[in-house]
């Protein structure tokens, strides 16, 4: 076989996204784009047609990493929902990582519910045994009406079932939720339903981001045509407060320290909950500085 030369460097295509916690990881782009690519707020992969990259390219990138990335002990597999890769191909990738990057302690991946559904529990356990240590799942909301409106492709029950499947396989679960995604009128309903879903799911990590309306997305059209109204910063703070109040985790971490948020909050449940609510109350009373608009960005 004509293997691609691994000295060429990593073969990244287009804009590549990874979670903040994977900033120091070896970023291995095994898929291009997102197989779902329908969420109304997401413009990240609109210019990419989904495909799984050739094994030659993936292998070449792993070999490049084996030469030049020996100080990085985590791998993150991109793009948007790389867990969608069929099990035999994914197993092959995990084996190549183990073979050529034996110092790697954890492999992470973005997933959607479809990618999890396509794997049996025993396959997830096998992937865990090969090093898959964390799955990042964008749940955005626990409110079914909102999930339908944003075309997430799953309702709250499906999200709960798939999240539980990951946890039962012994893989860490990190989820993201979106402040503001339900618009102004449904803001608090979304907050409470999301808190209830998070409590039922009990993930290891929750990242709360504030929705940023990206030009060219269906959400931007809805905003332009008056079908969607983003809550203002006070509304977003109230939404965050309601969500944290409705969330009870056994020991998880809830972050809202993403650059898109007005108030960085980090809550270690269960003991940090009341303190976080107190901080938000102070912010609502104007006694805590919020992140200025110009500093908020994706
Ligand atoms: S599943 Fe994730 S990456 Fe794909 S369109 Fe939705 S938000 Fe974007």
Short mmCIF file of C-alpha atoms and ligand atoms in Angstrom, two decimals:
data_model
loop_
_atom_site.label_atom_id
_atom_site.label_comp_id
_atom_site.label_asym_id
_atom_site.label_seq_id
_atom_site.Cartn_x
_atom_site.Cartn_y
_atom_site.Cartn_z
CA UNK A 1 0.00 0.00 0.00
CA UNK A 2 1.15 3.52 -0.76
CA UNK A 3 1.37 4.95 2.76
CA UNK A 4 1.31 8.69 3.08
CA UNK A 5 4.60 10.11 4.33
CA UNK A 6 4.23 10.90 8.03
CA UNK A 7 6.88 13.64 7.87
CA UNK A 8 4.43 15.87 6.01
CA UNK A 9 2.77 16.89 9.27
CA UNK A 10 -0.80 16.55 10.44
CA UNK A 11 -3.41 16.59 7.67
CA UNK A 12 -5.92 19.01 9.15
CA UNK A 13 -8.80 20.14 6.94
CA UNK A 14 -10.80 23.31 7.58
CA UNK A 15 -11.69 24.68 10.99
CA UNK A 16 -10.97 22.15 13.73
CA UNK A 17 -12.73 22.39 17.09
CA UNK A 18 -11.85 20.69 20.36
CA UNK A 19 -13.09 21.08 23.93
CA UNK A 20 -11.10 23.54 26.11
CA UNK A 21 -9.99 20.63 28.30
CA UNK A 22 -8.28 19.02 25.28
CA UNK A 23 -6.09 22.05 24.54
CA UNK A 24 -2.90 20.11 25.22
CA UNK A 25 -3.98 16.89 23.53
CA UNK A 26 -2.78 15.42 20.27
CA UNK A 27 -5.58 16.43 17.90
CA UNK A 28 -6.26 13.62 15.49
CA UNK A 29 -8.72 14.50 12.75
CA UNK A 30 -10.25 11.17 11.78
CA UNK A 31 -13.48 12.56 10.34
CA UNK A 32 -14.25 15.76 8.51
CA UNK A 33 -17.35 17.69 9.57
CA UNK A 34 -20.37 16.37 11.43
CA UNK A 35 -22.61 13.54 10.23
CA UNK A 36 -25.69 15.31 11.65
CA UNK A 37 -24.88 18.91 10.69
CA UNK A 38 -28.48 20.05 11.19
CA UNK A 39 -28.48 21.91 14.52
CA UNK A 40 -29.92 25.36 13.81
CA UNK A 41 -27.35 27.24 15.89
CA UNK A 42 -24.23 25.45 14.63
CA UNK A 43 -22.28 26.83 11.71
CA UNK A 44 -19.02 25.11 12.55
CA UNK A 45 -19.09 22.45 9.86
CA UNK A 46 -21.50 23.96 7.34
CA UNK A 47 -18.73 24.16 4.74
CA UNK A 48 -17.62 20.56 5.26
CA UNK A 49 -19.22 17.51 3.78
CA UNK A 50 -19.01 14.71 6.32
CA UNK A 51 -16.63 11.89 5.65
CA UNK A 52 -14.31 9.54 7.47
CA UNK A 53 -10.73 10.15 6.41
CA UNK A 54 -8.67 7.46 4.70
CA UNK A 55 -6.82 5.07 6.95
CA UNK A 56 -3.54 6.11 5.24
CA UNK A 57 -4.01 9.69 6.37
CA UNK A 58 -5.06 8.73 9.91
CA UNK A 59 -2.14 6.35 10.22
CA UNK A 60 0.25 8.99 8.88
CA UNK A 61 -0.97 11.52 11.46
CA UNK A 62 -0.54 8.98 14.26
CA UNK A 63 3.01 8.27 13.06
CA UNK A 64 3.75 12.00 12.88
CA UNK A 65 2.49 12.35 16.45
CA UNK A 66 4.66 9.42 17.50
CA UNK A 67 7.73 11.35 16.30
CA UNK A 68 6.94 14.89 17.31
CA UNK A 69 4.30 14.82 20.06
CA UNK A 70 5.91 12.62 22.64
CA UNK A 71 5.14 14.99 25.52
CA UNK A 72 1.39 14.94 24.97
CA UNK A 73 -0.31 12.09 26.78
CA UNK A 74 -3.86 12.59 25.56
CA UNK A 75 -5.45 12.22 22.14
CA UNK A 76 -8.63 13.94 21.02
CA UNK A 77 -10.30 12.53 17.92
CA UNK A 78 -12.04 15.14 15.73
CA UNK A 79 -14.24 16.43 14.07
CA UNK A 80 -17.77 17.06 15.31
CA UNK A 81 -19.00 13.56 16.13
CA UNK A 82 -16.14 11.16 15.52
CA UNK A 83 -17.79 8.43 17.61
CA UNK A 84 -19.98 7.90 14.54
CA UNK A 85 -17.05 6.01 12.98
CA UNK A 86 -18.19 2.38 12.69
CA UNK A 87 -16.81 0.16 15.42
CA UNK A 88 -14.31 -1.82 13.30
CA UNK A 89 -12.70 1.38 11.94
CA UNK A 90 -12.68 2.99 15.35
CA UNK A 91 -11.11 -0.11 16.84
CA UNK A 92 -8.41 0.07 14.17
CA UNK A 93 -7.72 3.73 15.07
CA UNK A 94 -7.58 2.92 18.79
CA UNK A 95 -5.19 0.06 18.11
CA UNK A 96 -2.92 2.29 16.02
CA UNK A 97 -2.90 4.86 18.83
CA UNK A 98 -1.94 2.17 21.32
CA UNK A 99 0.71 0.74 19.02
CA UNK A 100 2.42 4.01 18.06
CA UNK A 101 1.60 6.29 21.00
CA UNK A 102 1.94 3.92 23.96
CA UNK A 103 2.45 6.83 26.38
CA UNK A 104 -1.07 8.16 25.72
CA UNK A 105 -3.21 7.83 28.85
CA UNK A 106 -6.59 8.95 27.54
CA UNK A 107 -8.43 9.26 24.25
CA UNK A 108 -11.42 11.59 23.97
CA UNK A 109 -14.04 12.09 21.30
CA UNK A 110 -17.05 14.24 20.48
CA UNK A 111 -20.28 12.30 20.06
CA UNK A 112 -23.93 12.76 19.33
CA UNK A 113 -26.64 10.35 20.43
CA UNK A 114 -26.62 8.56 17.08
CA UNK A 115 -22.93 7.69 17.40
CA UNK A 116 -23.56 6.24 20.86
CA UNK A 117 -26.66 4.36 19.71
CA UNK A 118 -24.63 2.74 16.92
CA UNK A 119 -22.31 1.14 19.49
CA UNK A 120 -23.42 -1.72 21.69
CA UNK A 121 -22.59 -1.54 25.36
CA UNK A 122 -19.98 -4.27 24.94
CA UNK A 123 -18.39 -2.29 22.09
CA UNK A 124 -18.22 0.81 24.28
CA UNK A 125 -16.61 -1.26 27.03
CA UNK A 126 -14.08 -2.63 24.52
CA UNK A 127 -13.31 0.93 23.34
CA UNK A 128 -12.85 1.96 26.97
CA UNK A 129 -10.42 -0.91 27.47
CA UNK A 130 -8.51 0.36 24.43
CA UNK A 131 -8.17 3.80 26.00
CA UNK A 132 -11.37 5.72 25.21
CA UNK A 133 -11.65 7.62 28.47
CA UNK A 134 -14.06 10.46 27.84
CA UNK A 135 -16.99 11.25 25.54
CA UNK A 136 -18.13 14.84 24.99
CA UNK A 137 -21.84 15.07 24.25
CA UNK A 138 -23.63 18.28 23.30
CA UNK A 139 -27.07 18.03 24.88
CA UNK A 140 -27.87 21.79 24.68
CA UNK A 141 -31.22 21.51 26.50
CA UNK A 142 -33.42 19.15 28.46
CA UNK A 143 -36.56 20.77 27.06
CA UNK A 144 -38.07 18.64 24.29
CA UNK A 145 -39.72 21.59 22.56
CA UNK A 146 -36.37 23.37 22.39
CA UNK A 147 -34.53 20.23 21.25
CA UNK A 148 -37.03 19.86 18.42
CA UNK A 149 -36.80 23.53 17.48
CA UNK A 150 -33.01 23.42 17.23
CA UNK A 151 -33.09 20.10 15.30
CA UNK A 152 -30.84 18.33 17.73
CA UNK A 153 -31.98 14.96 16.44
CA UNK A 154 -32.78 13.55 19.88
CA UNK A 155 -35.26 14.19 22.67
CA UNK A 156 -34.42 14.31 26.36
CA UNK A 157 -35.22 10.60 26.90
CA UNK A 158 -32.86 9.60 24.09
CA UNK A 159 -30.15 11.85 25.51
CA UNK A 160 -30.64 10.32 28.96
CA UNK A 161 -30.52 6.76 27.61
CA UNK A 162 -27.39 7.40 25.53
CA UNK A 163 -25.65 9.28 28.33
CA UNK A 164 -26.37 6.41 30.70
CA UNK A 165 -24.98 3.97 28.16
CA UNK A 166 -21.68 5.85 28.16
CA UNK A 167 -21.55 5.93 31.96
CA UNK A 168 -22.43 2.24 32.31
CA UNK A 169 -19.52 1.46 30.01
CA UNK A 170 -17.22 3.20 32.49
CA UNK A 171 -16.39 6.10 30.17
CA UNK A 172 -16.40 9.62 31.56
CA UNK A 173 -19.22 11.79 30.27
CA UNK A 174 -18.81 15.50 29.64
CA UNK A 175 -21.85 17.40 28.37
CA UNK A 176 -22.48 20.90 27.13
CA UNK A 177 -25.66 22.91 27.55
CA UNK A 178 -26.54 26.17 25.84
CA UNK A 179 -27.71 29.25 27.69
CA UNK A 180 -30.09 31.34 25.62
CA UNK A 181 -30.89 28.62 23.06
CA UNK A 182 -34.60 28.51 23.95
CA UNK A 183 -34.99 32.24 23.37
CA UNK A 184 -36.44 34.78 25.73
CA UNK A 185 -39.90 33.35 26.35
CA UNK A 186 -38.85 29.77 27.03
CA UNK A 187 -35.68 30.65 28.89
CA UNK A 188 -36.66 29.47 32.37
CA UNK A 189 -38.55 26.40 31.12
CA UNK A 190 -35.38 25.39 29.26
CA UNK A 191 -33.30 26.10 32.37
CA UNK A 192 -35.42 23.92 34.64
CA UNK A 193 -35.81 21.07 32.15
CA UNK A 194 -32.05 21.12 31.48
CA UNK A 195 -31.32 21.04 35.21
CA UNK A 196 -33.67 18.06 35.58
CA UNK A 197 -32.01 16.22 32.70
CA UNK A 198 -28.55 16.93 34.13
CA UNK A 199 -29.68 15.64 37.53
CA UNK A 200 -31.01 12.43 35.96
CA UNK A 201 -27.91 12.01 33.82
CA UNK A 202 -25.41 12.89 36.56
CA UNK A 203 -22.46 13.48 34.18
CA UNK A 204 -18.88 14.00 35.30
CA UNK A 205 -18.65 17.45 33.72
CA UNK A 206 -21.13 20.05 32.51
CA UNK A 207 -20.05 23.00 30.40
CA UNK A 208 -22.62 25.79 30.04
CA UNK A 209 -21.97 28.00 27.02
CA UNK A 210 -23.95 31.01 25.94
CA UNK A 211 -25.34 30.68 22.44
CA UNK A 212 -23.58 32.95 19.95
CA UNK A 213 -25.68 33.46 16.86
CA UNK A 214 -23.46 32.58 13.92
CA UNK A 215 -24.11 34.28 10.58
CA UNK A 216 -25.54 32.00 7.92
CA UNK A 217 -27.19 29.58 10.35
CA UNK A 218 -30.95 28.94 10.54
CA UNK A 219 -30.88 30.51 14.01
CA UNK A 220 -29.46 33.72 12.54
CA UNK A 221 -32.36 33.75 10.06
CA UNK A 222 -34.83 33.24 12.91
CA UNK A 223 -33.23 36.14 14.76
CA UNK A 224 -33.33 38.40 11.69
CA UNK A 225 -36.94 37.55 10.99
CA UNK A 226 -38.10 37.96 14.58
CA UNK A 227 -38.84 34.29 15.34
CA UNK A 228 -36.06 34.11 17.91
CA UNK A 229 -35.10 36.57 20.60
CA UNK A 230 -31.99 36.14 22.68
CA UNK A 231 -32.39 36.92 26.40
CA UNK A 232 -30.32 39.92 27.53
CA UNK A 233 -27.48 39.51 30.02
CA UNK A 234 -29.84 39.68 33.01
CA UNK A 235 -32.09 37.08 31.40
CA UNK A 236 -29.07 34.84 30.76
CA UNK A 237 -27.95 35.16 34.36
CA UNK A 238 -31.44 34.24 35.56
CA UNK A 239 -31.40 31.27 33.22
CA UNK A 240 -28.02 30.14 34.56
CA UNK A 241 -29.29 30.53 38.13
CA UNK A 242 -32.42 28.52 37.41
CA UNK A 243 -30.39 25.80 35.71
CA UNK A 244 -27.89 25.46 38.55
CA UNK A 245 -30.73 25.50 41.11
CA UNK A 246 -32.50 22.67 39.25
CA UNK A 247 -29.30 20.63 38.88
CA UNK A 248 -28.15 18.12 41.47
CA UNK A 249 -25.08 16.07 40.68
CA UNK A 250 -23.47 13.47 42.90
CA UNK A 251 -19.95 14.83 42.41
CA UNK A 252 -19.76 16.46 38.98
CA UNK A 253 -18.25 19.78 37.98
CA UNK A 254 -20.44 22.45 36.40
CA UNK A 255 -18.53 25.14 34.51
CA UNK A 256 -19.84 28.29 32.92
CA UNK A 257 -16.39 29.75 32.42
CA UNK A 258 -16.47 29.62 28.63
CA UNK A 259 -15.52 32.88 26.90
CA UNK A 260 -19.10 33.21 25.63
CA UNK A 261 -20.51 33.61 29.16
CA UNK A 262 -21.08 36.84 31.07
CA UNK A 263 -20.26 35.35 34.47
CA UNK A 264 -17.63 32.65 34.91
CA UNK A 265 -18.89 30.09 37.44
CA UNK A 266 -17.33 26.82 38.51
CA UNK A 267 -19.42 24.60 40.75
CA UNK A 268 -18.25 21.36 42.32
CA UNK A 269 -21.46 19.56 43.24
CA UNK A 270 -22.95 19.00 45.68
CA UNK A 271 -21.19 21.33 48.10
CA UNK A 272 -20.56 24.28 45.75
CA UNK A 273 -24.14 24.77 44.63
CA UNK A 274 -25.32 27.29 47.24
CA UNK A 275 -22.18 29.38 46.91
CA UNK A 276 -22.61 29.54 43.12
CA UNK A 277 -26.23 30.60 43.48
CA UNK A 278 -25.09 33.30 45.91
CA UNK A 279 -22.53 34.57 43.40
CA UNK A 280 -25.15 34.76 40.65
CA UNK A 281 -27.53 36.60 43.01
CA UNK A 282 -24.79 39.14 43.70
CA UNK A 283 -24.23 39.55 39.95
CA UNK A 284 -27.97 40.06 39.46
CA UNK A 285 -27.80 42.80 42.11
CA UNK A 286 -24.91 44.44 40.22
CA UNK A 287 -22.37 43.62 42.93
CA UNK A 288 -20.14 41.45 40.69
CA UNK A 289 -18.54 42.61 37.44
CA UNK A 290 -19.69 40.78 34.32
CA UNK A 291 -17.43 39.94 31.40
CA UNK A 292 -17.62 42.91 29.01
CA UNK A 293 -19.28 42.33 25.66
CA UNK A 294 -16.03 42.77 23.70
CA UNK A 295 -14.37 39.98 25.64
CA UNK A 296 -17.10 37.47 24.82
CA UNK A 297 -16.29 35.32 21.86
CA UNK A 298 -16.37 31.76 20.72
S1 LIG B 1 -24.27 17.64 16.36
FE1 LIG B 1 -22.77 19.13 17.15
S2 LIG B 1 -21.33 19.49 15.48
FE2 LIG B 1 -23.14 18.50 14.60
S3 LIG B 1 -24.44 20.18 13.89
FE3 LIG B 1 -25.11 19.68 15.96
S4 LIG B 1 -23.91 21.05 17.31
FE4 LIG B 1 -22.91 21.08 15.28
#
